[in-house]
Short mmCIF file of C-alpha atoms in Angstrom, two decimals:
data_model
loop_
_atom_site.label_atom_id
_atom_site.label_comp_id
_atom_site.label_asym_id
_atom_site.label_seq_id
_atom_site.Cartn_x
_atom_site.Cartn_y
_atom_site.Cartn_z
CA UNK C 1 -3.46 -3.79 17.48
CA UNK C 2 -5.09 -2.68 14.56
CA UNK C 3 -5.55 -4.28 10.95
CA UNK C 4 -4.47 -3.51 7.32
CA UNK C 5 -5.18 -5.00 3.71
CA UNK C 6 -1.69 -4.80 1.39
CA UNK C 7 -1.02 -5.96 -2.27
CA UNK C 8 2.56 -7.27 -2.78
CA UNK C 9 3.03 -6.78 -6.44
CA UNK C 10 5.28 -9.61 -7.77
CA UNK C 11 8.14 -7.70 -9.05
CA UNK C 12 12.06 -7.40 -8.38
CA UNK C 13 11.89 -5.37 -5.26
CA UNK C 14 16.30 -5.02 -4.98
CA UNK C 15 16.40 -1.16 -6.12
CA UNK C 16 12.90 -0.08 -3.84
CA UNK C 17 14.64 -2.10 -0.98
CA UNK C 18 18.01 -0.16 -1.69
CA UNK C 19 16.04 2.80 -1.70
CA UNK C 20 13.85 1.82 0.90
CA UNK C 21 16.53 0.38 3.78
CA UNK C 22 18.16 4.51 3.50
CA UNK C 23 14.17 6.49 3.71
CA UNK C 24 11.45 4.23 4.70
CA UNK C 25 10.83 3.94 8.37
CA UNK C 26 8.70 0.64 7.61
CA UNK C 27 11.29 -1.32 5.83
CA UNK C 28 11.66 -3.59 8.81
CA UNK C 29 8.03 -3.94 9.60
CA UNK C 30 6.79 -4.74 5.86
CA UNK C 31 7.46 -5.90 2.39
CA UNK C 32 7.00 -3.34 -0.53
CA UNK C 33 3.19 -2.94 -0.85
CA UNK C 34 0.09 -1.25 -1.83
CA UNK C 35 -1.48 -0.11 1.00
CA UNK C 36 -5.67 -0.69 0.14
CA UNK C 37 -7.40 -0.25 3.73
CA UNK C 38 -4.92 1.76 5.86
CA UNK C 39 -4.27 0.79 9.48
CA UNK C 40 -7.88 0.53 11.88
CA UNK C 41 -7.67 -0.43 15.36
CA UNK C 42 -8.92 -3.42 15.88
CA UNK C 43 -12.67 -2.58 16.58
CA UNK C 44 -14.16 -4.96 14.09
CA UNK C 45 -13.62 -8.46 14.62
CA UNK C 46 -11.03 -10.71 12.40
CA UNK C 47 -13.99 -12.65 11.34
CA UNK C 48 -16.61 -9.85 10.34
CA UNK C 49 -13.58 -8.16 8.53
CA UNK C 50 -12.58 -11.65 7.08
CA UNK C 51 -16.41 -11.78 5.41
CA UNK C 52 -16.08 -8.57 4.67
CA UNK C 53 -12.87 -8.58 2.67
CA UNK C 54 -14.38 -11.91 1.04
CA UNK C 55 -17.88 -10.84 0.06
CA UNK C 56 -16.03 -7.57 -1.79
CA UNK C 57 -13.27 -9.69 -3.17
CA UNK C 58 -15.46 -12.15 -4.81
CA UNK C 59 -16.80 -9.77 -7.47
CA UNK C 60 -13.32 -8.84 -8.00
CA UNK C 61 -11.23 -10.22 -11.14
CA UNK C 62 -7.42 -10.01 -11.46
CA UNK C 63 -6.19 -6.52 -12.81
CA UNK C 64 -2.95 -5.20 -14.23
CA UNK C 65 -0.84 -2.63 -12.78
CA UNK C 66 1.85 -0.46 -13.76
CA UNK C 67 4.28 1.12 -10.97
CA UNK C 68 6.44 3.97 -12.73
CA UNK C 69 6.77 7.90 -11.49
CA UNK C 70 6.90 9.21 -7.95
CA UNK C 71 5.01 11.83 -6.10
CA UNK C 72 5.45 13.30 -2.45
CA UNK C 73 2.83 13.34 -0.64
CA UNK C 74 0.76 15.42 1.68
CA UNK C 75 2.68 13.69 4.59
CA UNK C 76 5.90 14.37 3.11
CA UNK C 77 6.49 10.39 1.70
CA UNK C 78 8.00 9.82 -1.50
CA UNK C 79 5.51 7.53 -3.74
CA UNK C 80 6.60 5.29 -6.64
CA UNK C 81 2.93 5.76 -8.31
CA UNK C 82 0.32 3.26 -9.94
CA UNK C 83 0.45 4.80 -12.99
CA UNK C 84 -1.68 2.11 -15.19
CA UNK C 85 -4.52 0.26 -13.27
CA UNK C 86 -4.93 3.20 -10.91
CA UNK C 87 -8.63 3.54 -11.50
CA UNK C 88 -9.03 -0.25 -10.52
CA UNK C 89 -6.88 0.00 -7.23
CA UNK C 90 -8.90 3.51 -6.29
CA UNK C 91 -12.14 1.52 -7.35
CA UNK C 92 -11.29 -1.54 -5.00
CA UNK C 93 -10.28 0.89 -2.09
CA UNK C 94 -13.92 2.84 -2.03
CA UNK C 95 -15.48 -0.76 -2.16
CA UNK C 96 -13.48 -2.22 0.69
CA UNK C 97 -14.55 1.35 2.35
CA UNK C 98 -18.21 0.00 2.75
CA UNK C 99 -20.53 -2.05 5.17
CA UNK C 100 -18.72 -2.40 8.36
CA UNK C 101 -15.07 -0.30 7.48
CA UNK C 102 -17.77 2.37 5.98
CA UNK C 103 -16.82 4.72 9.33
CA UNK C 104 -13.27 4.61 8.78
CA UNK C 105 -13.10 5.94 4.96
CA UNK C 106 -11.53 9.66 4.68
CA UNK C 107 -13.71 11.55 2.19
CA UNK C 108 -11.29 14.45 3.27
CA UNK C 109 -8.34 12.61 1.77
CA UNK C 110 -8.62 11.36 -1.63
CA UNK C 111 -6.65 7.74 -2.32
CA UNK C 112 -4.05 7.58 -4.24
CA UNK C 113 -2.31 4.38 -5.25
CA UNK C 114 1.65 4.19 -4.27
CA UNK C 115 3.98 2.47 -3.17
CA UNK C 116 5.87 3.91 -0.15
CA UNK C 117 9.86 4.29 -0.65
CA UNK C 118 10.61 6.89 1.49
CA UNK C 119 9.83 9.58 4.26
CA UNK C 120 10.93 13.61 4.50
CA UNK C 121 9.77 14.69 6.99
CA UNK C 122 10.37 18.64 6.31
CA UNK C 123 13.41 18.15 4.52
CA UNK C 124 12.58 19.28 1.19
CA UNK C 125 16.14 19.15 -0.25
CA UNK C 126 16.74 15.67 1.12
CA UNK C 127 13.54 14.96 -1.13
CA UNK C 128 14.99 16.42 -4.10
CA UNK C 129 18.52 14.95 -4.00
CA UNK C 130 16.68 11.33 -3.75
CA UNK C 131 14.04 11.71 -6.39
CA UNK C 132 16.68 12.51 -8.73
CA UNK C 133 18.80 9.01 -7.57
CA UNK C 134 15.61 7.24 -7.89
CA UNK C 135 14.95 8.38 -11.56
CA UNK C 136 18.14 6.60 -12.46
CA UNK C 137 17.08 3.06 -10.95
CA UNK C 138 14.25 3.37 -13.57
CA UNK C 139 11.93 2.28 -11.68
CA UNK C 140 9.02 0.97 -13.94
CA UNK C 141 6.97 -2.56 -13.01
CA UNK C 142 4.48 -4.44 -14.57
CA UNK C 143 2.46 -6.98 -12.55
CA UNK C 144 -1.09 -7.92 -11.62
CA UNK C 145 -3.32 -7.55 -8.39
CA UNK C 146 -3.93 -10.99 -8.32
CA UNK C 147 -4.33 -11.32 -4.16
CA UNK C 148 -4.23 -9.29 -1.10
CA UNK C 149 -2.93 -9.61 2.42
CA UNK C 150 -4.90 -9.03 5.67
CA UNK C 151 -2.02 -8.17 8.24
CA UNK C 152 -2.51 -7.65 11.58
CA UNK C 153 -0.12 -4.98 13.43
CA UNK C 154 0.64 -4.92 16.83
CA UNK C 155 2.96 -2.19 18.80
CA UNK C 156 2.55 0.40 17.49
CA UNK C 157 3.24 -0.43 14.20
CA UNK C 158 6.37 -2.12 15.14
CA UNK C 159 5.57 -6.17 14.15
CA UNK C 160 3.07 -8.33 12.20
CA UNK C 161 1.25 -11.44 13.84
CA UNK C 162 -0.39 -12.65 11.46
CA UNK C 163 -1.00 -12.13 7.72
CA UNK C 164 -4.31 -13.72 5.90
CA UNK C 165 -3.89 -14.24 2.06
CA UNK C 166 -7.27 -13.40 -0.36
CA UNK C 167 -6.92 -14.47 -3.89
CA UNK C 168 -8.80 -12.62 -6.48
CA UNK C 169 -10.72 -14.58 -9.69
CA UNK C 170 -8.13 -15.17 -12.87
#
């Protein structure tokens, strides 16, 4: 089992689904999200995480967001990008990285704020043809980090259990 902490931006999510039920691998596991601490096995416990998440959350006001232009990654995903409010998100990631998660950050891996639609995996073409279909859905959302989502994964990344909502200050 391990844990993760998503945002769920309240937007439309139709044309990322259509685009998401053809590349994503996930689309059955999760929502469309904002991934903020990535998947750690589940060495901490719920509650010291819980505090955790609270104690960092509670200095934390609501922030707007702006998801519009894609990227591929390192990992050869296709990202629909935080364009405004990025500095925010990556701010709220490196906070959640300290205390007890403080072993699990990746200094070797900068963050960068997406949201997944797609994976190609050494298909390079494939990754063309569907950037340029997903430039047509205009793909451009406005919408505010107003909570996050504690989930908690089990098999392999194959099912949720349990999901733990954290609401930030208006």
């Amino acid at each position: 089992m391990s844990y993760a902490l998503v945002h769920y931006p309240n937007i439309n999510t139709e044309n990322i689904n259509q685009i998401r039920q053809k590349y994503d691998p996930q689309v059955d596991l999760i929502e469309p999200h904002i991934t903020l601490v990535f998947p750690i096995v589940e060495s901490i416990s719920k509650n010291n995480l819980i505090l955790h998440i609270d104690s960092i959350l509670s200095k934390w006001k609501t922030f707007a967001i702006c998801l519009k232009g894609f990227q591929k990654s390192w990992d050869e995903y296709m990202f629909l990008m935080v364009e405004e409010g990025k500095v925010d998100m990556v701010k709220l990631h490196n906070e959640l990285y300290t205390g007890i998660l403080a072993e699990y950050f990746r200094e070797n891996l900068p963050f960068v704020p997406h949201l997944t639609l797609g994976r190609f995996i050494k298909d390079t073409d494939k990754f063309l043809q569907v950037l340029e279909e997903v430039q047509h859905l205009d793909l451009n959302y406005r919408c505010f980090v107003d909570k996050v989502h504690l989930i908690n994964i089990i098999d392999e990344q194959r099912s949720i259990i349990w999901s733990q909502e954290f609401v930030l200050r208006n």
